[in-house]
Coordinates of C-alpha atoms (C1' of nucleotides) in Angstrom, one line a residue:
Chain A
M6 CA 30.1 -8.1 14.5
S7 CA 28.2 -4.8 14.8
D8 CA 27.4 -4.5 11.2
T9 CA 25.5 -7.8 11.2
A10 CA 23.5 -6.5 14.1
D11 CA 22.7 -3.3 12.2
A12 CA 22.1 -4.9 8.9
P13 CA 18.5 -4.4 7.6
R14 CA 16.4 -7.5 7.8
L15 CA 15.9 -9.1 4.4
D16 CA 12.6 -10.3 3.2
F17 CA 12.5 -13.8 1.7
I18 CA 13.0 -12.6 -1.9
R19 CA 16.0 -10.4 -1.0
T20 CA 17.3 -13.4 0.9
I21 CA 17.1 -15.5 -2.2
V22 CA 18.8 -12.8 -4.3
A23 CA 21.6 -12.3 -1.7
E24 CA 22.1 -16.1 -1.7
D25 CA 22.3 -16.3 -5.5
I26 CA 24.9 -13.6 -5.4
R27 CA 26.9 -15.3 -2.6
T28 CA 27.0 -18.6 -4.4
G29 CA 27.9 -17.0 -7.7
K30 CA 24.7 -18.1 -9.4
H31 CA 24.3 -14.5 -10.6
A32 CA 26.8 -11.6 -10.4
A33 CA 23.9 -9.2 -10.0
P34 CA 20.1 -9.4 -10.1
A35 CA 18.1 -8.4 -13.1
T36 CA 14.4 -7.7 -12.3
R37 CA 11.6 -6.1 -14.2
F38 CA 8.4 -4.3 -13.4
P39 CA 5.9 -5.6 -16.0
P40 CA 2.5 -3.7 -16.0
E41 CA -0.1 -4.2 -18.6
P42 CA -1.0 -0.8 -19.9
N43 CA -4.7 -1.2 -19.3
G44 CA -5.2 1.2 -16.4
Y45 CA -3.5 3.5 -13.9
L46 CA -1.0 2.4 -11.3
H47 CA -2.2 2.1 -7.7
I48 CA -0.5 1.7 -4.4
G49 CA -0.4 -2.1 -4.9
H50 CA 1.8 -1.5 -7.9
A51 CA 3.9 0.7 -5.8
K52 CA 4.8 -2.2 -3.6
S53 CA 5.9 -4.2 -6.6
I54 CA 7.8 -1.3 -8.1
C55 CA 9.6 -0.6 -4.8
L56 CA 10.4 -4.3 -4.6
N57 CA 11.7 -4.8 -8.1
F58 CA 13.6 -1.5 -8.4
G59 CA 14.6 -1.7 -4.8
I60 CA 16.3 -5.0 -5.3
A61 CA 18.1 -3.7 -8.4
N62 CA 19.4 -0.7 -6.5
E63 CA 20.3 -2.5 -3.3
F64 CA 22.2 -5.3 -5.1
K65 CA 23.7 -3.2 -7.8
G66 CA 21.6 -4.9 -10.5
T67 CA 19.1 -3.6 -13.0
C68 CA 15.4 -3.4 -13.3
N69 CA 13.6 -3.1 -16.6
L70 CA 10.3 -1.4 -17.3
R71 CA 8.4 -3.7 -19.5
F72 CA 4.9 -3.3 -20.8
D73 CA 3.0 -6.5 -21.0
D74 CA 0.9 -5.4 -24.0
T75 CA -0.3 -8.6 -25.5
N76 CA -4.0 -7.9 -25.4
P77 CA -4.8 -5.1 -27.9
T78 CA -8.4 -4.8 -27.0
K79 CA -7.6 -3.5 -23.5
E80 CA -4.5 -1.5 -23.8
E81 CA -3.9 2.2 -24.7
Q82 CA -1.1 4.6 -25.1
E83 CA -2.5 6.8 -22.5
Y84 CA -1.8 4.2 -19.9
V85 CA 1.8 3.6 -21.0
D86 CA 2.4 7.3 -20.6
S87 CA 0.9 7.6 -17.2
I88 CA 2.6 4.5 -16.0
Q89 CA 6.0 5.8 -17.0
E90 CA 5.2 9.1 -15.3
D91 CA 4.2 7.3 -12.1
V92 CA 7.2 5.1 -11.9
R93 CA 9.5 8.1 -12.4
W94 CA 7.5 10.1 -9.8
L95 CA 7.9 7.3 -7.3
G96 CA 11.6 7.9 -7.7
F97 CA 12.9 5.0 -9.8
S98 CA 14.7 4.9 -13.2
W99 CA 14.8 2.3 -15.8
D100 CA 17.4 4.3 -17.7
D101 CA 17.3 3.0 -21.3
R102 CA 15.7 -0.3 -20.4
L103 CA 12.2 0.3 -21.6
Y104 CA 10.7 -2.7 -23.3
F105 CA 7.4 -3.8 -24.7
A106 CA 6.3 -7.4 -25.1
S107 CA 4.9 -6.3 -28.4
D108 CA 8.4 -5.7 -29.6
Y109 CA 8.9 -9.4 -29.2
F110 CA 5.9 -10.5 -31.3
E111 CA 8.1 -11.7 -34.2
K112 CA 10.4 -13.7 -31.9
L113 CA 7.5 -15.0 -30.0
Y114 CA 6.0 -16.2 -33.2
G115 CA 9.2 -18.0 -34.0
F116 CA 9.2 -19.7 -30.7
A117 CA 5.6 -20.8 -31.4
E118 CA 6.6 -22.3 -34.7
K119 CA 9.4 -24.1 -33.0
L120 CA 7.0 -25.6 -30.5
I121 CA 4.9 -26.8 -33.4
E122 CA 8.0 -28.3 -35.1
M123 CA 8.7 -30.1 -31.8
G124 CA 5.2 -31.6 -31.8
K125 CA 4.5 -29.6 -28.6
A126 CA 1.8 -27.4 -29.9
Y127 CA -1.3 -27.8 -32.0
V128 CA -4.0 -25.7 -33.6
D129 CA -7.4 -26.4 -32.1
D130 CA -10.6 -25.7 -34.0
Q131 CA -12.9 -26.1 -31.0
T132 CA -14.9 -23.2 -29.9
A133 CA -14.1 -21.5 -26.6
D134 CA -17.1 -23.2 -25.0
E135 CA -15.9 -26.6 -26.2
I136 CA -12.5 -26.0 -24.9
R137 CA -13.9 -25.0 -21.6
A138 CA -16.1 -28.0 -21.4
N139 CA -13.3 -30.4 -22.3
R140 CA -10.9 -28.8 -19.8
G141 CA -12.6 -30.8 -17.1
T142 CA -13.0 -29.5 -13.6
L143 CA -10.9 -29.1 -10.5
T144 CA -11.6 -32.7 -9.5
T145 CA -12.0 -34.4 -12.9
P146 CA -9.4 -34.6 -15.7
G147 CA -10.0 -33.0 -19.1
T148 CA -10.4 -34.8 -22.3
D149 CA -8.2 -34.4 -25.4
S150 CA -9.3 -32.2 -28.2
P151 CA -10.2 -34.0 -31.4
F152 CA -7.6 -31.8 -33.1
R153 CA -4.8 -32.7 -30.7
S154 CA -3.2 -35.3 -32.9
R155 CA -2.9 -33.2 -36.1
T156 CA 0.4 -33.6 -37.9
V157 CA 3.2 -31.1 -37.5
D158 CA 2.7 -30.0 -41.2
E159 CA -1.0 -29.5 -40.7
N160 CA -0.4 -27.5 -37.6
M161 CA 2.3 -25.4 -39.2
D162 CA 0.1 -24.7 -42.2
L163 CA -2.9 -23.7 -40.0
F164 CA -0.8 -21.5 -37.7
R165 CA 0.7 -19.7 -40.6
R166 CA -2.7 -19.1 -42.1
M167 CA -3.9 -17.9 -38.7
R168 CA -1.2 -15.3 -38.9
A169 CA -2.0 -14.5 -42.4
G170 CA -5.5 -13.5 -41.3
E171 CA -7.4 -16.3 -43.1
F172 CA -9.6 -17.0 -40.1
P173 CA -12.0 -14.9 -38.1
D174 CA -11.7 -14.2 -34.3
G175 CA -12.4 -17.2 -32.1
T176 CA -12.3 -19.9 -34.7
R177 CA -8.9 -21.3 -33.9
V178 CA -6.2 -21.1 -31.2
L179 CA -2.7 -22.5 -30.8
R180 CA -2.4 -24.7 -27.8
A181 CA 0.6 -26.2 -26.0
K182 CA 0.4 -29.9 -26.0
I183 CA 1.0 -30.8 -22.3
D184 CA -1.4 -32.9 -20.3
M185 CA -5.2 -32.7 -20.3
A186 CA -5.2 -34.7 -17.0
S187 CA -2.8 -32.5 -15.1
P188 CA -4.0 -31.7 -11.6
N189 CA -2.9 -28.1 -12.4
M190 CA -5.6 -26.6 -14.6
V191 CA -3.0 -24.3 -16.1
M192 CA -1.2 -27.2 -17.6
R193 CA -4.2 -28.7 -19.5
D194 CA -3.1 -27.7 -22.9
P195 CA -3.0 -23.9 -22.3
T196 CA -3.9 -21.6 -25.2
I197 CA -0.8 -19.7 -26.2
Y198 CA -2.1 -17.8 -29.3
R199 CA -5.5 -16.4 -30.1
I200 CA -6.9 -14.7 -33.2
R201 CA -7.8 -11.0 -32.6
H202 CA -8.4 -8.8 -35.6
A203 CA -7.8 -5.7 -33.5
H204 CA -5.7 -2.6 -33.7
H205 CA -2.7 -2.7 -31.3
H206 CA -1.6 0.6 -29.7
R207 CA 2.0 0.0 -30.9
T208 CA 2.0 -2.6 -33.7
G209 CA -1.1 -1.3 -35.3
D210 CA -2.6 -3.9 -37.7
T211 CA 0.5 -5.8 -38.3
W212 CA -0.8 -8.8 -36.3
C213 CA -4.1 -10.5 -36.0
I214 CA -2.8 -13.2 -33.7
Y215 CA -1.6 -12.4 -30.2
P216 CA 0.4 -14.5 -27.7
M217 CA -1.1 -15.2 -24.3
Y218 CA 0.5 -14.0 -21.0
D219 CA 1.9 -17.5 -20.1
F220 CA 3.7 -17.8 -23.4
T221 CA 4.9 -14.2 -23.5
H222 CA 6.0 -13.5 -20.0
C223 CA 8.6 -16.2 -19.5
L224 CA 10.1 -15.8 -22.9
S225 CA 10.3 -12.0 -22.5
D226 CA 12.0 -12.5 -19.1
S227 CA 14.4 -14.9 -20.8
M228 CA 15.2 -12.6 -23.7
E229 CA 15.9 -9.7 -21.3
H230 CA 18.0 -12.0 -19.2
I231 CA 15.9 -11.4 -16.1
T232 CA 17.3 -13.4 -13.2
H233 CA 14.4 -13.0 -10.7
S234 CA 11.0 -12.7 -12.1
I235 CA 8.9 -11.4 -9.2
C236 CA 5.1 -11.5 -9.4
T237 CA 2.1 -11.8 -7.1
L238 CA 0.8 -15.0 -5.6
E239 CA -2.1 -15.6 -8.0
F240 CA 0.5 -16.6 -10.6
E241 CA 1.8 -19.4 -8.4
N242 CA -0.1 -22.0 -10.5
N243 CA 1.3 -20.5 -13.6
R244 CA 4.9 -21.1 -12.6
E245 CA 4.7 -24.7 -13.7
L246 CA 3.9 -23.5 -17.2
Y247 CA 6.5 -20.8 -17.0
D248 CA 9.1 -23.5 -16.4
W249 CA 7.7 -25.8 -19.0
V250 CA 8.0 -23.2 -21.8
L251 CA 11.5 -22.3 -20.8
D252 CA 12.6 -25.9 -20.4
T253 CA 11.1 -27.0 -23.7
L254 CA 12.3 -24.2 -25.9
P255 CA 15.9 -23.3 -26.7
V256 CA 16.0 -20.0 -24.7
P257 CA 18.7 -17.5 -24.2
S258 CA 18.6 -17.5 -20.4
R259 CA 16.8 -19.2 -17.5
P260 CA 15.0 -16.8 -15.2
R261 CA 13.1 -18.0 -12.1
Q262 CA 9.7 -16.8 -10.9
Y263 CA 9.1 -15.9 -7.3
E264 CA 5.7 -14.9 -5.9
F265 CA 4.8 -12.6 -3.1
A266 CA 1.5 -11.6 -1.5
R267 CA -0.3 -8.7 -3.0
L268 CA -1.1 -5.6 -0.9
N269 CA -4.4 -5.0 0.7
I270 CA -5.2 -2.0 2.9
T271 CA -8.2 -1.5 5.1
Y272 CA -10.9 0.9 3.9
M273 CA -9.5 0.7 0.4
V274 CA -10.2 -1.3 -2.7
M275 CA -7.4 -2.1 -5.1
S276 CA -8.9 -4.1 -7.9
K277 CA -8.7 -2.4 -11.3
R278 CA -12.2 -3.4 -12.1
R279 CA -13.7 -1.8 -9.0
L280 CA -11.7 1.4 -9.4
I281 CA -13.0 1.7 -13.0
Q282 CA -16.5 1.3 -11.6
L283 CA -15.9 4.1 -9.1
V284 CA -14.9 6.4 -11.8
T285 CA -17.4 5.5 -14.5
E286 CA -20.3 5.5 -12.1
G287 CA -19.4 8.9 -10.8
H288 CA -18.6 7.9 -7.2
V289 CA -15.4 9.8 -7.5
S290 CA -14.5 12.5 -10.0
C291 CA -11.7 10.8 -11.9
W292 CA -8.7 8.6 -11.7
D293 CA -6.7 11.2 -9.8
D294 CA -9.4 11.9 -7.4
P295 CA -7.7 12.3 -4.0
R296 CA -9.9 9.6 -2.6
M297 CA -8.5 7.1 -5.0
P298 CA -5.7 4.7 -4.2
T299 CA -4.1 5.4 -7.6
L300 CA -0.7 6.9 -7.5
Q301 CA -2.1 9.9 -9.2
G302 CA -4.8 10.2 -6.6
L303 CA -2.4 9.8 -3.8
R304 CA -0.1 12.3 -5.3
R305 CA -2.8 14.9 -5.6
R306 CA -3.8 14.1 -2.1
G307 CA -0.3 15.1 -1.0
F308 CA 1.4 11.7 -0.6
T309 CA 5.1 12.0 -1.3
P310 CA 7.2 9.4 -3.2
E311 CA 9.3 9.2 -0.1
S312 CA 6.3 8.3 2.1
L313 CA 5.2 5.5 -0.3
R314 CA 8.7 4.1 -0.4
L315 CA 8.8 4.1 3.4
F316 CA 5.5 2.4 3.5
A317 CA 6.7 -0.3 1.1
E318 CA 9.7 -0.9 3.3
R319 CA 7.6 -1.0 6.5
I320 CA 5.0 -3.5 5.3
G321 CA 7.6 -5.9 4.1
V322 CA 7.2 -8.8 1.7
S323 CA 5.9 -12.2 2.5
R324 CA 3.8 -15.0 1.0
A325 CA 1.0 -14.7 3.6
A326 CA -2.3 -13.0 2.6
N327 CA -2.3 -9.7 4.4
T328 CA -4.4 -6.5 5.0
V329 CA -2.3 -3.6 6.2
E330 CA -4.1 -1.1 8.4
I331 CA -4.5 2.3 6.8
E332 CA -3.0 3.8 9.9
M333 CA 0.4 2.4 8.9
L334 CA 0.2 4.3 5.6
E335 CA -0.9 7.5 7.4
A336 CA 1.9 7.1 9.9
C337 CA 4.4 6.9 7.0
L338 CA 3.0 10.0 5.5
R339 CA 3.0 12.0 8.7
E340 CA 6.5 10.9 9.5
T341 CA 8.0 12.1 6.2
L342 CA 5.9 15.2 6.0
N343 CA 6.7 16.2 9.6
D344 CA 10.3 16.4 8.6
S345 CA 9.9 18.3 5.3
A346 CA 6.6 20.3 5.2
P347 CA 6.8 24.0 5.9
R348 CA 4.3 25.2 8.5
A349 CA 1.6 27.8 8.0
F350 CA -1.6 29.1 9.5
A351 CA -5.1 28.5 8.1
V352 CA -8.5 28.5 9.8
L353 CA -10.9 25.9 8.7
R354 CA -14.0 27.0 10.5
P355 CA -13.4 30.6 11.5
I356 CA -14.8 32.7 14.3
K357 CA -13.9 36.4 14.7
V358 CA -11.7 37.6 17.5
V359 CA -11.5 41.3 18.2
I360 CA -8.5 42.6 20.2
R361 CA -10.1 45.4 22.1
N362 CA -6.9 47.1 23.2
Y363 CA -5.1 46.7 19.9
P364 CA -5.6 49.9 17.8
E365 CA -7.9 49.4 14.9
N366 CA -5.5 51.0 12.4
Q367 CA -2.4 49.3 13.7
E368 CA -0.7 46.3 12.2
E369 CA 2.6 44.6 12.5
I370 CA 4.5 41.8 10.8
F371 CA 5.9 38.7 12.6
E372 CA 8.8 36.9 11.0
C373 CA 8.0 33.2 11.8
P374 CA 10.0 30.1 11.1
N375 CA 8.8 27.9 8.4
H376 CA 9.8 24.8 10.4
P377 CA 10.2 24.5 14.2
E378 CA 13.2 22.3 14.0
K379 CA 14.8 23.4 10.7
P380 CA 16.0 27.0 10.7
E381 CA 17.4 26.4 7.2
Q382 CA 13.9 26.4 5.9
G383 CA 13.8 30.1 6.6
T384 CA 10.9 32.3 7.7
R385 CA 7.8 33.9 6.4
S386 CA 6.0 37.1 7.3
I387 CA 2.7 36.9 9.1
P388 CA 0.7 40.1 9.6
F389 CA -1.2 40.8 12.8
S390 CA -4.0 43.3 13.4
H391 CA -7.1 44.3 15.4
E392 CA -9.3 41.5 14.0
L393 CA -8.4 37.9 13.7
W394 CA -9.9 34.6 12.7
I395 CA -9.4 31.7 15.0
E396 CA -10.8 28.2 14.9
Q397 CA -14.3 27.7 16.3
D398 CA -13.1 24.6 18.1
D399 CA -10.6 26.8 19.9
F400 CA -13.2 28.7 21.9
R401 CA -15.8 27.3 24.4
E402 CA -18.0 29.5 26.3
V403 CA -18.2 26.7 28.9
P404 CA -14.9 25.0 28.8
P405 CA -15.0 21.2 29.5
K406 CA -12.6 19.8 32.0
G407 CA -9.0 19.7 30.6
Y408 CA -9.7 22.2 27.9
H409 CA -6.9 24.7 27.7
R410 CA -7.9 26.9 24.8
L411 CA -9.9 30.1 24.8
S412 CA -12.9 30.7 27.1
P413 CA -14.2 33.7 29.0
G414 CA -11.5 35.0 31.4
K415 CA -8.9 32.6 30.1
E416 CA -5.5 33.6 28.7
V417 CA -4.0 31.8 25.7
R418 CA -1.1 32.3 23.3
L419 CA -1.6 33.2 19.7
R420 CA 1.3 31.4 18.2
H421 CA 4.3 33.6 17.3
A422 CA 2.2 36.7 18.3
Y423 CA 0.8 37.7 21.7
Y424 CA -1.0 36.3 24.7
I425 CA -4.6 37.3 24.7
T426 CA -7.4 37.0 27.3
C427 CA -11.0 36.6 26.5
V428 CA -12.9 39.5 28.2
D429 CA -16.3 39.3 26.5
V430 CA -18.4 37.7 23.8
V431 CA -20.9 39.0 21.3
K432 CA -23.9 36.8 20.7
D433 CA -26.5 36.6 18.0
P434 CA -29.6 37.8 19.8
A435 CA -31.8 35.3 17.9
T436 CA -29.8 32.1 18.3
G437 CA -27.7 33.0 21.3
A438 CA -24.6 31.7 19.4
V439 CA -21.3 33.4 20.0
T440 CA -20.5 35.5 16.9
E441 CA -17.5 37.4 18.1
I442 CA -14.9 37.0 20.9
I443 CA -13.7 40.1 22.5
C444 CA -10.1 39.8 23.9
E445 CA -7.3 41.9 25.3
Y446 CA -3.7 41.3 24.4
D447 CA -0.7 41.8 26.6
P448 CA 1.8 44.0 24.8
A449 CA 4.6 42.6 26.9
T450 CA 4.2 39.2 25.3
K451 CA 5.2 40.2 21.8
G452 CA 6.4 37.2 19.8
G453 CA 4.3 34.9 21.9
W454 CA 6.6 34.8 24.8
S455 CA 6.5 36.4 28.3
Q456 CA 9.4 37.5 30.4
D457 CA 7.9 36.4 33.6
G458 CA 7.8 32.9 32.3
R459 CA 4.1 32.4 33.1
K460 CA 2.9 29.1 31.8
I461 CA 0.3 29.2 29.0
K462 CA -1.1 25.9 28.1
G463 CA -3.1 26.9 25.1
T464 CA -1.5 28.0 21.9
L465 CA -3.8 28.8 19.0
H466 CA -3.2 29.4 15.3
W467 CA -4.8 32.5 13.8
V468 CA -5.1 34.6 10.7
S469 CA -5.4 38.4 10.5
A470 CA -8.8 39.1 9.1
K471 CA -7.7 42.1 7.1
H472 CA -4.8 40.4 5.5
A473 CA -6.1 36.9 5.0
A474 CA -6.0 35.1 1.7
T475 CA -8.9 32.9 0.9
A476 CA -8.6 29.2 0.0
E477 CA -10.9 26.4 -0.9
I478 CA -10.0 23.6 1.4
R479 CA -11.1 20.0 0.8
L480 CA -11.1 17.6 3.7
Y481 CA -10.6 14.0 2.6
D482 CA -11.4 11.0 4.7
R483 CA -11.3 7.3 3.9
L484 CA -13.4 6.3 0.9
F485 CA -15.2 3.5 2.6
T486 CA -16.8 3.1 5.9
K487 CA -16.0 -0.6 6.1
A488 CA -12.5 -2.0 6.7
D489 CA -13.0 -4.6 4.0
P490 CA -15.6 -3.2 1.6
M491 CA -15.3 -6.4 -0.6
D492 CA -16.6 -8.5 2.3
A493 CA -20.1 -7.2 1.7
E494 CA -23.1 -8.4 3.7
E495 CA -25.8 -10.4 1.9
G496 CA -27.5 -8.3 -0.8
K497 CA -24.9 -5.5 -0.6
D498 CA -21.9 -4.6 -2.6
F499 CA -18.8 -2.6 -2.0
K500 CA -20.3 0.6 -3.3
D501 CA -22.8 0.5 -0.5
Y502 CA -20.0 1.2 1.9
I503 CA -18.8 4.4 0.2
N504 CA -18.3 7.0 2.8
P505 CA -20.5 10.0 2.0
A506 CA -18.3 12.2 4.2
A507 CA -15.1 11.2 2.4
L508 CA -15.0 14.6 0.9
E509 CA -16.1 17.8 2.6
T510 CA -15.4 21.1 0.8
L511 CA -14.9 24.3 2.8
P512 CA -15.2 26.9 0.0
A513 CA -13.7 30.0 1.7
C514 CA -11.2 29.6 4.5
P515 CA -9.0 32.4 5.7
V516 CA -5.3 31.4 5.3
E517 CA -2.2 33.4 5.9
P518 CA -1.2 35.6 3.0
S519 CA 2.2 34.0 2.4
L520 CA 0.3 31.0 0.9
A521 CA -1.0 33.0 -2.0
T522 CA 2.2 32.4 -3.9
L523 CA 2.6 28.7 -3.0
A524 CA 3.6 26.4 -5.8
P525 CA 1.0 23.7 -6.7
E526 CA 1.7 20.3 -5.4
T527 CA 3.6 21.5 -2.3
V528 CA 2.5 20.1 1.0
V529 CA 2.4 22.4 4.0
Q530 CA 1.4 21.7 7.6
F531 CA -1.4 23.9 8.8
E532 CA -0.3 24.0 12.4
R533 CA -2.6 22.0 14.7
L534 CA -4.7 20.9 11.7
G535 CA -2.8 18.5 9.5
Y536 CA -1.0 18.4 6.2
F537 CA -2.5 20.0 3.1
C538 CA -1.4 19.8 -0.5
A539 CA -1.9 22.7 -2.9
D540 CA -4.0 21.1 -5.6
R541 CA -2.1 20.9 -8.9
R542 CA -5.2 20.5 -11.0
D543 CA -7.5 23.2 -9.7
H544 CA -5.0 25.8 -8.7
A545 CA -5.3 29.0 -10.7
P546 CA -4.1 32.6 -10.5
G547 CA -6.1 34.0 -7.6
K548 CA -7.5 30.7 -6.6
L549 CA -6.1 28.6 -3.9
V550 CA -7.2 25.0 -3.4
F551 CA -5.9 22.7 -0.7
N552 CA -6.4 18.9 -0.3
R553 CA -6.0 17.6 3.2
S554 CA -3.5 14.8 3.0
V555 CA -3.8 13.6 6.6
G556 CA -4.7 15.1 9.9
L557 CA -2.4 15.4 12.9
R558 CA -2.8 13.1 15.8
D559 CA -5.0 14.7 18.3
S560 CA -4.8 13.5 21.8
W561 CA -7.3 16.1 23.0
A562 CA -10.0 15.0 20.6
R563 CA -9.5 11.4 21.7
Q564 CA -9.6 12.3 25.3
E565 CA -12.8 14.4 24.9
K566 CA -14.4 11.6 22.9
K567 CA -13.8 9.2 25.7
G568 CA -15.5 11.6 28.0
Chain B
rU230 C1' -14.1 -35.7 -3.3
rG231 C1' -8.1 -32.4 -7.4
rG232 C1' -3.7 -29.4 -7.3
rG233 C1' -0.9 -25.3 -5.3
rA234 C1' 0.1 -21.9 -1.2
rG235 C1' -0.3 -19.9 3.7
rA236 C1' -1.2 -19.6 9.2
rU237 C1' 3.6 -15.7 15.0
rC238 C1' 0.7 -9.6 19.4
rG239 C1' -5.6 -6.1 17.1
rU240 C1' -2.5 -5.2 12.1
rC241 C1' 2.2 -5.8 9.1
rC242 C1' 7.0 -8.1 9.3
rA243 C1' 11.3 -10.8 11.8
rG244 C1' 12.9 -15.1 14.4
rC245 C1' 14.8 -21.2 10.5
rG246 C1' 16.6 -26.5 17.3
rG247 C1' 18.7 -22.5 22.5
rC248 C1' 15.7 -15.7 26.4
rA249 C1' 9.6 -14.9 20.8
rG250 C1' 11.7 -9.2 18.6
rG251 C1' 10.6 -4.6 15.6
rA252 C1' 7.0 -1.3 13.3
rC253 C1' 1.8 0.5 13.3
rU254 C1' -2.4 0.9 16.6
rA255 C1' -4.1 1.4 21.7
rC256 C1' -3.1 3.0 26.6
rG257 C1' 0.1 5.6 30.4
rG258 C1' 4.0 9.3 31.4
rA259 C1' 7.9 13.2 30.4
rC260 C1' 8.7 17.4 27.3
rU261 C1' 6.4 21.3 24.5
rC262 C1' 5.2 28.7 21.6
rU263 C1' 1.6 23.1 17.3
rG264 C1' -3.0 18.9 22.8
rA265 C1' 1.9 18.1 17.0
rC266 C1' 6.9 16.3 16.9
rU267 C1' 10.4 13.8 20.2
rC268 C1' 11.5 10.7 24.4
rC269 C1' 10.3 6.9 28.0
rG270 C1' 7.0 3.1 29.5
rU271 C1' 2.6 -0.5 29.4
rC272 C1' -0.8 -4.0 27.2
rA273 C1' -0.4 -7.6 23.5
rA274 C1' 1.0 -13.5 19.7
rC275 C1' 3.6 -18.9 18.0
rC276 C1' -3.9 -22.5 14.4
rU277 C1' -5.0 -27.5 17.1
rA278 C1' -3.5 -32.3 18.9
rG279 C1' 0.1 -35.8 19.2
rG280 C1' 5.4 -37.0 18.6
rU281 C1' 11.1 -36.4 18.2
rU282 C1' 14.6 -33.7 21.5
rC283 C1' 18.0 -31.9 27.5
rG284 C1' 15.4 -28.1 24.7
rA285 C1' 10.4 -27.0 19.3
rA286 C1' 7.4 -21.0 16.6
rU287 C1' 11.3 -23.8 14.1
rC288 C1' 11.8 -30.9 12.8
rC289 C1' 8.0 -35.2 12.1
rU290 C1' 2.7 -37.1 12.0
rA291 C1' -2.4 -36.1 11.8
rG292 C1' -6.0 -32.4 11.8
rU293 C1' -8.4 -27.3 11.4
rC294 C1' -8.9 -22.7 9.0
rU295 C1' -7.8 -19.2 5.0
rC296 C1' -6.2 -17.9 -0.1
rC297 C1' -5.3 -19.2 -5.4
rC298 C1' -6.6 -22.2 -10.0
rA299 C1' -11.7 -24.6 -14.6
rG300 C1' -10.2 -16.6 -19.8
rC301 C1' -9.3 -17.2 -26.6
rC302 C1' -7.4 -11.6 -19.3
rA303 C1' -2.8 -10.4 -17.0

RNA sequence: UGGGAGAUCGUCCAGCGGCAGGACUACGGACUCUGACUCCGUCAACCUAGGUUCGAAUCCUAGUCUCCCAGCCA
């Protein structure tokens, strides 16, 4: 059957979902993306978003957006706003299924009382240190708390008084009564409620006790009738507790947890803690700095939602620890941008070209296609005149072998314009450096094409000096010089591998005048240079700022490097 | 010296008893008004050792290595 041959390969989670539908276990999958609103989303979250929402879309199910906001001291409204914006930007919709764990606090409290009634939870008066000490170690069992055998009534009374605010922070916790000798540390009477007299970004001061993740997440999943609760591998050990809670309590539905390996990318750091450090210590300007792996940083850099979705699809989903090469990400960006980005001319490092036989007062306009393969993208007008800017790289007084750009006596094409031949150079008498290239153009090659069909190997981009707009162009490179900055040498730390050349600013580059009206956040391809995104933050009337998203592949540069 | 999980080209992902395949990278070549794109091609892997089997990446046994867990974080 040809359609099985063409069917996309399913990752192990999609295979499980498909099987659950096939066997009738579920009519459709219900998933959720459950961020804690304590920071900005990054590309690792994008993998999870694409997985959860992707499964919902592909199998005609649903995916909820749920904020796991059970720790009031870390969470802020600002983050819930930015997270929503980012998920939408990535191209996914939760429709009306926006939930907050904090909306379940009352129900969660009820479940906790139920656990106490069942004799499966107790109030512990030990200090945090004592609890830690009594938990035992990886190889030795823990010892029971002296408060473990309190009566149901006593526990209930104490727990209610915890809620009533009678006790200060840290004096008591509610613990599930499971097994202090369990080989799984998570199961050694986990804390499920702690006292925190803190203001919560949504519930205000209504509560002074807050449920822990392990108690909250599974019950939230159940209440939302989630079928497949997908999380990362570090929660593997927590699954036993997830199941214990749901199997112990009378719950509305029985979700299952599945874990996948989180995303790592070479030359990037993903941990929230490290990203905070980069911002607060001033190594980058802010959370949306184009060097950051945050969705807002990537967006400002010119990454499109489409490119990130493609990336998520390409890297797949497995349970094996992985580090994807950054080249894979860049390839996805180039691939999507090559298709969509309009072309334009800009000169990063200009050198003047004077067309000797082109009248000084003459100018003409070329109508050039915005995209070489997509006539539907229309055209733009590019003015041509006596003096032009070209790229310094595109001229060599002494051309190396294989160089087919401009050099004395050599003819090249100015893209969309004319063939020109270098007839002379002007040098700075002091340094001997070439300051101006004198050329002659062939009027018979108007439009960049010759009737006699003579072969021209070099085609250059250019900008008319008289008509040029000026833009600030920022060249971005990878933030770190080491593929795995976290794997620091003795006595070093990841910040020692920050790439000082990750940002280079070119304050005044000539660009073609059509760019002056470009809308912020659009990405264009500067021909022969790469993809550049009109910055949405620093763009202002009369000011153009471009961030380089990613360069073009450059086989000449590679060849020259090899020698 | 505990428990859980994982090991397939340099990287990521498939293959689930029957020819180890795709993508990225690298390297060739063709094409080209972007040294881009596109197209074609090449290099390149089953952690180890035993066993079962006509046949093992796949099943069994024993190792090795890596990751996760001792928050009143998620």
